[in-house]
mmCIF file of C-alpha atoms and ligand atoms in Angstrom:
data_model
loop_
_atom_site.group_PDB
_atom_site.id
_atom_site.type_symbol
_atom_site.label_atom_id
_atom_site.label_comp_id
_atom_site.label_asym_id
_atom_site.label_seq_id
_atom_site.Cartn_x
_atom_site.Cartn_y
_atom_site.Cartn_z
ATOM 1 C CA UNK A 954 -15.024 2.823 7.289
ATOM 2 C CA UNK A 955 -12.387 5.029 5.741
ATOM 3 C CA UNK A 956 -8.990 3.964 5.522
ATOM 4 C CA UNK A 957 -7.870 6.648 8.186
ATOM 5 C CA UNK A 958 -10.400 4.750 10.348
ATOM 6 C CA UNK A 959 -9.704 1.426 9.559
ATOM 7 C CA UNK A 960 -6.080 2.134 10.598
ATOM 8 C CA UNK A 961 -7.084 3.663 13.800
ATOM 9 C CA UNK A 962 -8.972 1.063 14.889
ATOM 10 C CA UNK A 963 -5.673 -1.377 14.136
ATOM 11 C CA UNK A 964 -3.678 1.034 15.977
ATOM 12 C CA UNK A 965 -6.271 1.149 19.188
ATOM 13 C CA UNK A 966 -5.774 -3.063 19.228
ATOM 14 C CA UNK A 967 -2.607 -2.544 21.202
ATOM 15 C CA UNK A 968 -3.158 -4.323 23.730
ATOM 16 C CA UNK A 969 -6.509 -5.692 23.009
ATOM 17 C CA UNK A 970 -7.654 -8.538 20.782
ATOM 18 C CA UNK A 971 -4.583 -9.382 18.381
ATOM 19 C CA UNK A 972 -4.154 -8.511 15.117
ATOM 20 C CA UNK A 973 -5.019 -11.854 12.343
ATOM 21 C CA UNK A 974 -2.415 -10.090 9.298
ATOM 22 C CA UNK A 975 -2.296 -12.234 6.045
ATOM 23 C CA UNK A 976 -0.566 -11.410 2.761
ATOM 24 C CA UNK A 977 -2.659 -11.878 -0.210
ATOM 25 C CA UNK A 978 -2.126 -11.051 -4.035
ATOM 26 C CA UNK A 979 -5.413 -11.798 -6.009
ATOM 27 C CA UNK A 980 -8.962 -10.941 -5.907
ATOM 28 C CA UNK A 981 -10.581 -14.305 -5.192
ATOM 29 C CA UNK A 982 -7.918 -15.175 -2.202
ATOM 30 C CA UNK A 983 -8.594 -11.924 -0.817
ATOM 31 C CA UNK A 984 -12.324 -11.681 -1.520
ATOM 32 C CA UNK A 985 -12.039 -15.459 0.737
ATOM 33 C CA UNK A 986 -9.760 -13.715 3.314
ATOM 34 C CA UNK A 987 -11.764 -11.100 3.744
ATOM 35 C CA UNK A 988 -15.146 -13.278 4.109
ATOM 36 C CA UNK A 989 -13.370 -14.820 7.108
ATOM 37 C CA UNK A 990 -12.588 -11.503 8.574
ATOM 38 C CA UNK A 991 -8.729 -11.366 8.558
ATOM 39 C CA UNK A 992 -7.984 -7.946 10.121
ATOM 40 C CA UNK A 993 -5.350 -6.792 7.582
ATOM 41 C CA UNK A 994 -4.447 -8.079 3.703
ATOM 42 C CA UNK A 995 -1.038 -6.576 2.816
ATOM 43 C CA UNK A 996 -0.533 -7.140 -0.819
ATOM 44 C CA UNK A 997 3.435 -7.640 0.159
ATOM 45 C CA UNK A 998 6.088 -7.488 -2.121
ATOM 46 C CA UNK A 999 7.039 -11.151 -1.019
ATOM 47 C CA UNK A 1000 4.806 -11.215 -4.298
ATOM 48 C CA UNK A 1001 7.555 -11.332 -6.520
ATOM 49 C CA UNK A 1002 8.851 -14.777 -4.919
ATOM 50 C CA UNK A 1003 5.806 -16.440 -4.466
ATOM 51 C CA UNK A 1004 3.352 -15.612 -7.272
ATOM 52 C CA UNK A 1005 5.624 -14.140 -10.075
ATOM 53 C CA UNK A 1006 8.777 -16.496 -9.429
ATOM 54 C CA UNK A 1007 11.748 -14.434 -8.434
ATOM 55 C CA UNK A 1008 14.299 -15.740 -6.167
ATOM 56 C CA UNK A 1009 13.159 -12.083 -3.874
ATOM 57 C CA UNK A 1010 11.880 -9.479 -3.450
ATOM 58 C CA UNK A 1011 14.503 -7.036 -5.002
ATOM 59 C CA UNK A 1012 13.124 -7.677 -8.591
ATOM 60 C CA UNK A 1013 9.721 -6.114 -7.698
ATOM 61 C CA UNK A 1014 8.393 -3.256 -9.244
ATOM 62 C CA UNK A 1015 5.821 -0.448 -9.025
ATOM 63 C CA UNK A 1016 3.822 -1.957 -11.986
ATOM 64 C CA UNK A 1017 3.708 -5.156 -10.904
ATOM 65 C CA UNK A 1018 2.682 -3.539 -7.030
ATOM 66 C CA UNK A 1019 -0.198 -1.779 -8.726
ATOM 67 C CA UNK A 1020 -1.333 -4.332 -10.846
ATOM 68 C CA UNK A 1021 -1.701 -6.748 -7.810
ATOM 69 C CA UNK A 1022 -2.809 -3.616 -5.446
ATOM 70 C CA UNK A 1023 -5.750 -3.204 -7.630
ATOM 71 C CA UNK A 1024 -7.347 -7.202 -7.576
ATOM 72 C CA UNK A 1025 -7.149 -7.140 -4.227
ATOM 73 C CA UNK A 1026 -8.555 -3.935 -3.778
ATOM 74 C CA UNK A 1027 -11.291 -5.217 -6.575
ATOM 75 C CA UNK A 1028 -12.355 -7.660 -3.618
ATOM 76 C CA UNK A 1029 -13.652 -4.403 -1.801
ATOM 77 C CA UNK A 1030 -12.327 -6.174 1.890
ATOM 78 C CA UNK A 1031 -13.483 -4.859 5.317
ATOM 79 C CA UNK A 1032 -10.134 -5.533 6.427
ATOM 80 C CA UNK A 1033 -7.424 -2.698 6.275
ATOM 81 C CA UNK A 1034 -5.671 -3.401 2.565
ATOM 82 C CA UNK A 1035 -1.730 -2.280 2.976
ATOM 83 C CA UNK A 1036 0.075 -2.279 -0.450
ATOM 84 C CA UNK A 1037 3.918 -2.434 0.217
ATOM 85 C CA UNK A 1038 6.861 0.071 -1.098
ATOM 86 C CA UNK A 1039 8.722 -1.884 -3.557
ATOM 87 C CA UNK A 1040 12.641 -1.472 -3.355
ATOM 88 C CA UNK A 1041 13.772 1.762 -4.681
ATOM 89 C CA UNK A 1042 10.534 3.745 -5.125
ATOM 90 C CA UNK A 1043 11.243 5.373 -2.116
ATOM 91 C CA UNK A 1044 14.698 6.555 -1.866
ATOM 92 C CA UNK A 1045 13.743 9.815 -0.883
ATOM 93 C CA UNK A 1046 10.757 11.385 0.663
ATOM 94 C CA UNK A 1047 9.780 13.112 -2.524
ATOM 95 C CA UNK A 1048 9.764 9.559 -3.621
ATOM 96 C CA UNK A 1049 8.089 7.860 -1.050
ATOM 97 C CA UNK A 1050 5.175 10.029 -1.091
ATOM 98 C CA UNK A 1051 4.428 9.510 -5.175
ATOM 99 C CA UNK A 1052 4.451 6.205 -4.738
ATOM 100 C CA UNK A 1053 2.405 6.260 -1.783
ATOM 101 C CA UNK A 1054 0.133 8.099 -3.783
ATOM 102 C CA UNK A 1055 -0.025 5.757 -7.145
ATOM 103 C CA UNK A 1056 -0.778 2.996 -4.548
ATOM 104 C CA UNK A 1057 -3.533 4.113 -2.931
ATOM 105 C CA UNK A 1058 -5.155 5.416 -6.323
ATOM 106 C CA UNK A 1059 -4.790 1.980 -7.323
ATOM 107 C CA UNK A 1060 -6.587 0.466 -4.152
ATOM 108 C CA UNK A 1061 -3.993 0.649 -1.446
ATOM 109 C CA UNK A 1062 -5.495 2.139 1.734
ATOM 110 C CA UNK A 1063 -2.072 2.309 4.093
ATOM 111 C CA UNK A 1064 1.349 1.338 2.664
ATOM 112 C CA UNK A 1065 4.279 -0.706 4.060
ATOM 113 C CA UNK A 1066 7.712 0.380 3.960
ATOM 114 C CA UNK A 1067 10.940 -1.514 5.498
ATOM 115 C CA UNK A 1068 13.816 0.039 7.934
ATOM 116 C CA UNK A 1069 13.976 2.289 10.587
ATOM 117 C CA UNK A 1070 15.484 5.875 11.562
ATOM 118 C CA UNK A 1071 16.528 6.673 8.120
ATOM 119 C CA UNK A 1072 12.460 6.539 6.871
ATOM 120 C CA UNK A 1073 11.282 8.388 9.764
ATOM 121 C CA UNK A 1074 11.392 11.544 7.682
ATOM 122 C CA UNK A 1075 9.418 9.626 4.671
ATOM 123 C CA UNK A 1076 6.879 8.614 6.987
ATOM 124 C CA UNK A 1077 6.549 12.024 8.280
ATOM 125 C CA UNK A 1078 5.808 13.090 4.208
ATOM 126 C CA UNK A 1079 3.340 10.154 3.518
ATOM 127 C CA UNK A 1080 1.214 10.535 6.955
ATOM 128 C CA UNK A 1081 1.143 14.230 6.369
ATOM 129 C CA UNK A 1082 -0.702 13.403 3.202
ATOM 130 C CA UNK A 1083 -3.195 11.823 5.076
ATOM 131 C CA UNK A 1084 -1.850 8.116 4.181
ATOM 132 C CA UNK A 1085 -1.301 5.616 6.990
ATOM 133 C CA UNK A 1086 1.942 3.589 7.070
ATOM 134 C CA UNK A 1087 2.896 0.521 8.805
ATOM 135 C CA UNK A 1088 6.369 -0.015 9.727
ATOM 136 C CA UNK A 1089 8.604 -3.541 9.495
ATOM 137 C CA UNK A 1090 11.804 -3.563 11.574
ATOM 138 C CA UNK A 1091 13.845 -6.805 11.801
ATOM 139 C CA UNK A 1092 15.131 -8.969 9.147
ATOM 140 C CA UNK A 1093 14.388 -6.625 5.655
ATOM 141 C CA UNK A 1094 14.191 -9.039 2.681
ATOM 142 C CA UNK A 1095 14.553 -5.517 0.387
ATOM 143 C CA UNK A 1096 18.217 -6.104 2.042
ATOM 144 C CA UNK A 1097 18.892 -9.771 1.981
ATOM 145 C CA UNK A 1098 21.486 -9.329 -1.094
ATOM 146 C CA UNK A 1099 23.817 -6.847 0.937
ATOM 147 C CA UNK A 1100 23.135 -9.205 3.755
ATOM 148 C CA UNK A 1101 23.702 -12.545 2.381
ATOM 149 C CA UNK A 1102 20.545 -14.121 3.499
ATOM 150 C CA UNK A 1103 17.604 -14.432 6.413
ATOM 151 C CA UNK A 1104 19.312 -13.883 9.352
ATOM 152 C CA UNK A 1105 17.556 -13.609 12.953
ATOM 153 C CA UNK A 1106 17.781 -10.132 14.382
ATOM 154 C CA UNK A 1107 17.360 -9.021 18.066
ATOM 155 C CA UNK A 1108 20.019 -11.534 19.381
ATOM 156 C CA UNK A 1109 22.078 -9.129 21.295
ATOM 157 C CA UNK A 1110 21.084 -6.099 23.859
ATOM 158 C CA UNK A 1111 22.841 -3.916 21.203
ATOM 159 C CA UNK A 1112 20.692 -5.444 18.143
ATOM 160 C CA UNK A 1113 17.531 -4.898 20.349
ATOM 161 C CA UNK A 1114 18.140 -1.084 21.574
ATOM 162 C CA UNK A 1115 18.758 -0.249 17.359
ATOM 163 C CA UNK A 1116 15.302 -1.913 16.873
ATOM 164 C CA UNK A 1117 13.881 0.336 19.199
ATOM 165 C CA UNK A 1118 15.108 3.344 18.264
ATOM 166 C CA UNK A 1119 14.135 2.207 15.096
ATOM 167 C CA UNK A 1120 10.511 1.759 16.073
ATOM 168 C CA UNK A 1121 10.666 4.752 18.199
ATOM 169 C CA UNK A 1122 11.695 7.189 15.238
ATOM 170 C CA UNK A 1123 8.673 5.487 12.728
ATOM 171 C CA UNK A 1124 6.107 5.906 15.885
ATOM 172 C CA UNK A 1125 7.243 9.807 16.030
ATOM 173 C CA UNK A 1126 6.470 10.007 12.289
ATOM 174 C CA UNK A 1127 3.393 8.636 12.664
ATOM 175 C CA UNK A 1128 2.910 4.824 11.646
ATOM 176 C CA UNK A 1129 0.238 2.878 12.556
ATOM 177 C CA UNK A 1130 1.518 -0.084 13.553
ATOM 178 C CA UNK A 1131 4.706 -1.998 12.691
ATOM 179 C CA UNK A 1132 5.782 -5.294 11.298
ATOM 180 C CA UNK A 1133 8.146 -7.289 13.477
ATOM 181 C CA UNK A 1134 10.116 -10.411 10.979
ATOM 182 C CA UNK A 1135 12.537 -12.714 12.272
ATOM 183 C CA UNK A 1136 13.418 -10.717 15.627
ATOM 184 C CA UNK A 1137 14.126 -13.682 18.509
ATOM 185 C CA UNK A 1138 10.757 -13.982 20.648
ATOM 186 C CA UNK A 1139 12.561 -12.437 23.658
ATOM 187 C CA UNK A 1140 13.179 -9.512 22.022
ATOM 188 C CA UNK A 1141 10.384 -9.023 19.942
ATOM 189 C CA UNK A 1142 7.982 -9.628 23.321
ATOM 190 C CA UNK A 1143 9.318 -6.789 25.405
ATOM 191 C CA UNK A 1144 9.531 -4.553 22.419
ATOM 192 C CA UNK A 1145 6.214 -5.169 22.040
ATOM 193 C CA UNK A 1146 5.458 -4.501 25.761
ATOM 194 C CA UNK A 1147 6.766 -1.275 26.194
ATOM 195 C CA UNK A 1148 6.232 0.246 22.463
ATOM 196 C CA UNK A 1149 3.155 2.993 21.537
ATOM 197 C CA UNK A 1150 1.981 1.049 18.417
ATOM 198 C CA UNK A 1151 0.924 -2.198 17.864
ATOM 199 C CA UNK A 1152 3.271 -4.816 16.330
ATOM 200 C CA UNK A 1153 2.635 -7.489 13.848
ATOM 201 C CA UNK A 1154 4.792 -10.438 14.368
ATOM 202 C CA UNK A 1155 6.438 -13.269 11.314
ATOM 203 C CA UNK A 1156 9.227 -15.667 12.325
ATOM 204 C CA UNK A 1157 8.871 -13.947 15.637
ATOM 205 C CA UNK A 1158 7.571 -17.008 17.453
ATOM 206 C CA UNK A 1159 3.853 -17.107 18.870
ATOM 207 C CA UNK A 1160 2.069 -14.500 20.997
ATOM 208 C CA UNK A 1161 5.270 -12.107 21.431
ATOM 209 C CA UNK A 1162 3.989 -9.395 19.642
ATOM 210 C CA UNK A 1163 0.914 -7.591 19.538
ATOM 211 C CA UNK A 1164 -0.641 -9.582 16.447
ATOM 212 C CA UNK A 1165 0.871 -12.004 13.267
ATOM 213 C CA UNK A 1166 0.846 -11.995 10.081
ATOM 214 C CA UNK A 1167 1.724 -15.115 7.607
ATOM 215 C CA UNK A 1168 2.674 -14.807 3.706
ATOM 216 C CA UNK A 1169 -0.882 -16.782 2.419
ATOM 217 C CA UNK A 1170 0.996 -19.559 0.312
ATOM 218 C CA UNK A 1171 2.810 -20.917 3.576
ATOM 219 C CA UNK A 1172 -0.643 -20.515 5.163
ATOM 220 C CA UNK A 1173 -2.555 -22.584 2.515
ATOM 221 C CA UNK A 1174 0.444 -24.857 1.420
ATOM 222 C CA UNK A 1175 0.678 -23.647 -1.990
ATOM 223 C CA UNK A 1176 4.147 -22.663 -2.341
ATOM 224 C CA UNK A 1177 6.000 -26.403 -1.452
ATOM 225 C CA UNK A 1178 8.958 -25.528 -2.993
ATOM 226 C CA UNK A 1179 10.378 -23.265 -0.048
ATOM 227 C CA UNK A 1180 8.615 -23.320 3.161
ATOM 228 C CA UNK A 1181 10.273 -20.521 6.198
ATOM 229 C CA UNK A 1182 10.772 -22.573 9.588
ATOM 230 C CA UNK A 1183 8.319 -20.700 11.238
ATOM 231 C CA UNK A 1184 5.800 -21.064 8.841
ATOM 232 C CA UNK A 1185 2.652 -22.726 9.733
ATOM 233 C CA UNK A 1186 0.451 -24.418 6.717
ATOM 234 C CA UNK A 1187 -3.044 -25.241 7.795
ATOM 235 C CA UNK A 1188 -3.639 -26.693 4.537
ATOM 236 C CA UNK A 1189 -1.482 -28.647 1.464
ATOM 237 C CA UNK A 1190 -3.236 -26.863 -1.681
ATOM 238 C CA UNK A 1191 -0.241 -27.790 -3.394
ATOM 239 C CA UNK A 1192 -1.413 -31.243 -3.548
ATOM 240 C CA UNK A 1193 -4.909 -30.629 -3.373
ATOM 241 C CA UNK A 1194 -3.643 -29.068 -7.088
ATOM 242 C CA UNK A 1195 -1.629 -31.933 -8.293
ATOM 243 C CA UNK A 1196 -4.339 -34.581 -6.865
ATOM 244 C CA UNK A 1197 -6.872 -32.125 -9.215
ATOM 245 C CA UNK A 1198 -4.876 -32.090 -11.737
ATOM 246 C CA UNK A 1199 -4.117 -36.030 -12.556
ATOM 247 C CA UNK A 1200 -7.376 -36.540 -11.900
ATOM 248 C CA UNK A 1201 -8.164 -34.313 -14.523
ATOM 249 C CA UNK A 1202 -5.569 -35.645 -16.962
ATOM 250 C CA UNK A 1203 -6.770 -39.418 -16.138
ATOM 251 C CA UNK A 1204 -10.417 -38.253 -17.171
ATOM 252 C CA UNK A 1205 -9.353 -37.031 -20.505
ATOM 253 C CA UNK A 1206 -7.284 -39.971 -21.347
ATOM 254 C CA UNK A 1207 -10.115 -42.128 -20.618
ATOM 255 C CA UNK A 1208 -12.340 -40.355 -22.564
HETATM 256 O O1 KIV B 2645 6.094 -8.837 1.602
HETATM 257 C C1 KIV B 2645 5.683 -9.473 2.577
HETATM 258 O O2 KIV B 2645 5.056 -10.522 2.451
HETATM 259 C C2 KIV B 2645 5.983 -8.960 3.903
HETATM 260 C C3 KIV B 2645 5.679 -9.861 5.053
HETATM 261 C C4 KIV B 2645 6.837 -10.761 5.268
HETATM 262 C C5 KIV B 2645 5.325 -9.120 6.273
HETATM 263 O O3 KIV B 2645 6.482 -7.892 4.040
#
């Protein structure tokens, strides 16, 4: 499938069966992903916090987007691979579209960008070039600094009618489908109802939105040293490593 198809086939899942969204960073974990047929592997720029060691995602760059964009893409998934925007690559639409562009010649086949009515017109440029976009409205970790932290969004009737307009300006422009982070169930569920896209739920709370998607290392347990709320391991690779590991240490000192 092309990536044009592959992202019209997420956006005809409104609806339908939900969409199984992971993040993912490397070829092997997505090669793994992919062999279990997760619909969607965006190589998010919650990268820079849990695989390079920044405190968030403001320190992330194009080169290091690229350079991850292009393992995963190495994997040659099935599922729809969505490389994100990193923070100030896409300031203007000019902007947005040559990045677009660098990420999809590295592998990318849709990009991710954060925020609302002030992208619509960025979207516009990127679709027009025949790129599909996904959309994530909500909390925007690219803004946590001027924000002072993860804060739930959606609480009030006000909060909720900016997120739609919001999410009405991207759909307009064209995305695909947009992520929904840390809106409060309520609101994220009859957004979801009543919007022309599918949505892709994290820290929303279960089955309010029209799919999820999870950041792999809270998935798998490998990142112990912060762990979201919301987040629900199915595994504890982290000591699954360290159990490896002294093993490993004990077998060399015996020998
Ligand atoms: O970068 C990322 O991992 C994301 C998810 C939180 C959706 O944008």
């Amino acid at each position: 499938m092309t990536a044009s198809e592959k992202a019209d086939s997420l956006r005809l899942r409104k609806g339908g069966r939900p969409i199984a969204a992971l993040t993912t960073y490397d070829y092997p974990t997505a090669r793994l992903l992919d062999e279990c047929g997760v619909d969607l592997l965006l190589v998010g720029d919650s990268l820079g916090m849990v695989v390079l060691g920044f405190p968030d995602t403001t320190h992330v760059t194009l080169d290091h987007m690229l350079h991850h964009v292009a393992a995963v893409a190495r994997a040659k998934p099935q599922a729809l691979v969505v490389g994100d925007l990193p923070i100030h690559t896409y300031d203007t639409p000019e902007d947005a579209l040559r990045t677009a562009q660098r990420l999809v010649e590295a592998g990318a086949e849709a990009v991710k960008l954060e925020g609302g009515i002030r992208q619509a017109e960025k979207v516009r440029t990127i679709t027009a070039a025949g790129i599909p976009v996904i959309g994530h409205l909500g909390m925007l970790p690219q803004r946590v600094l001027e924000e002072g932290g993860y804060r739930k969004k959606g609480k009030t009737p006000e909060q909720a009618d900016a997120i739609r307009e919001g999410a009405e300006a991207l759909i307009d422009a064209g995305v695909s489908a947009i992520v929904f982070e840390s809106i409060v169930p309520a609101t994220a569920k009859l957004l979801s109802e009543s919007l022309a896209v599918p949505t892709i739920g994290i820290g929303c709370g279960e089955h309010t939105c029209d799919g999820e998607i999870a950041v792999v290392t809270d998935l798998l347990g490998s990142y112990p040293w912060f762990v979201p709320p919301f987040a629900k391991p199915e595994a504890d690779l982290a000591e699954t490593i360290r159990g490896a590991a002294h093993r490993y240490i004990s077998r060399v000192g015996n020998g």
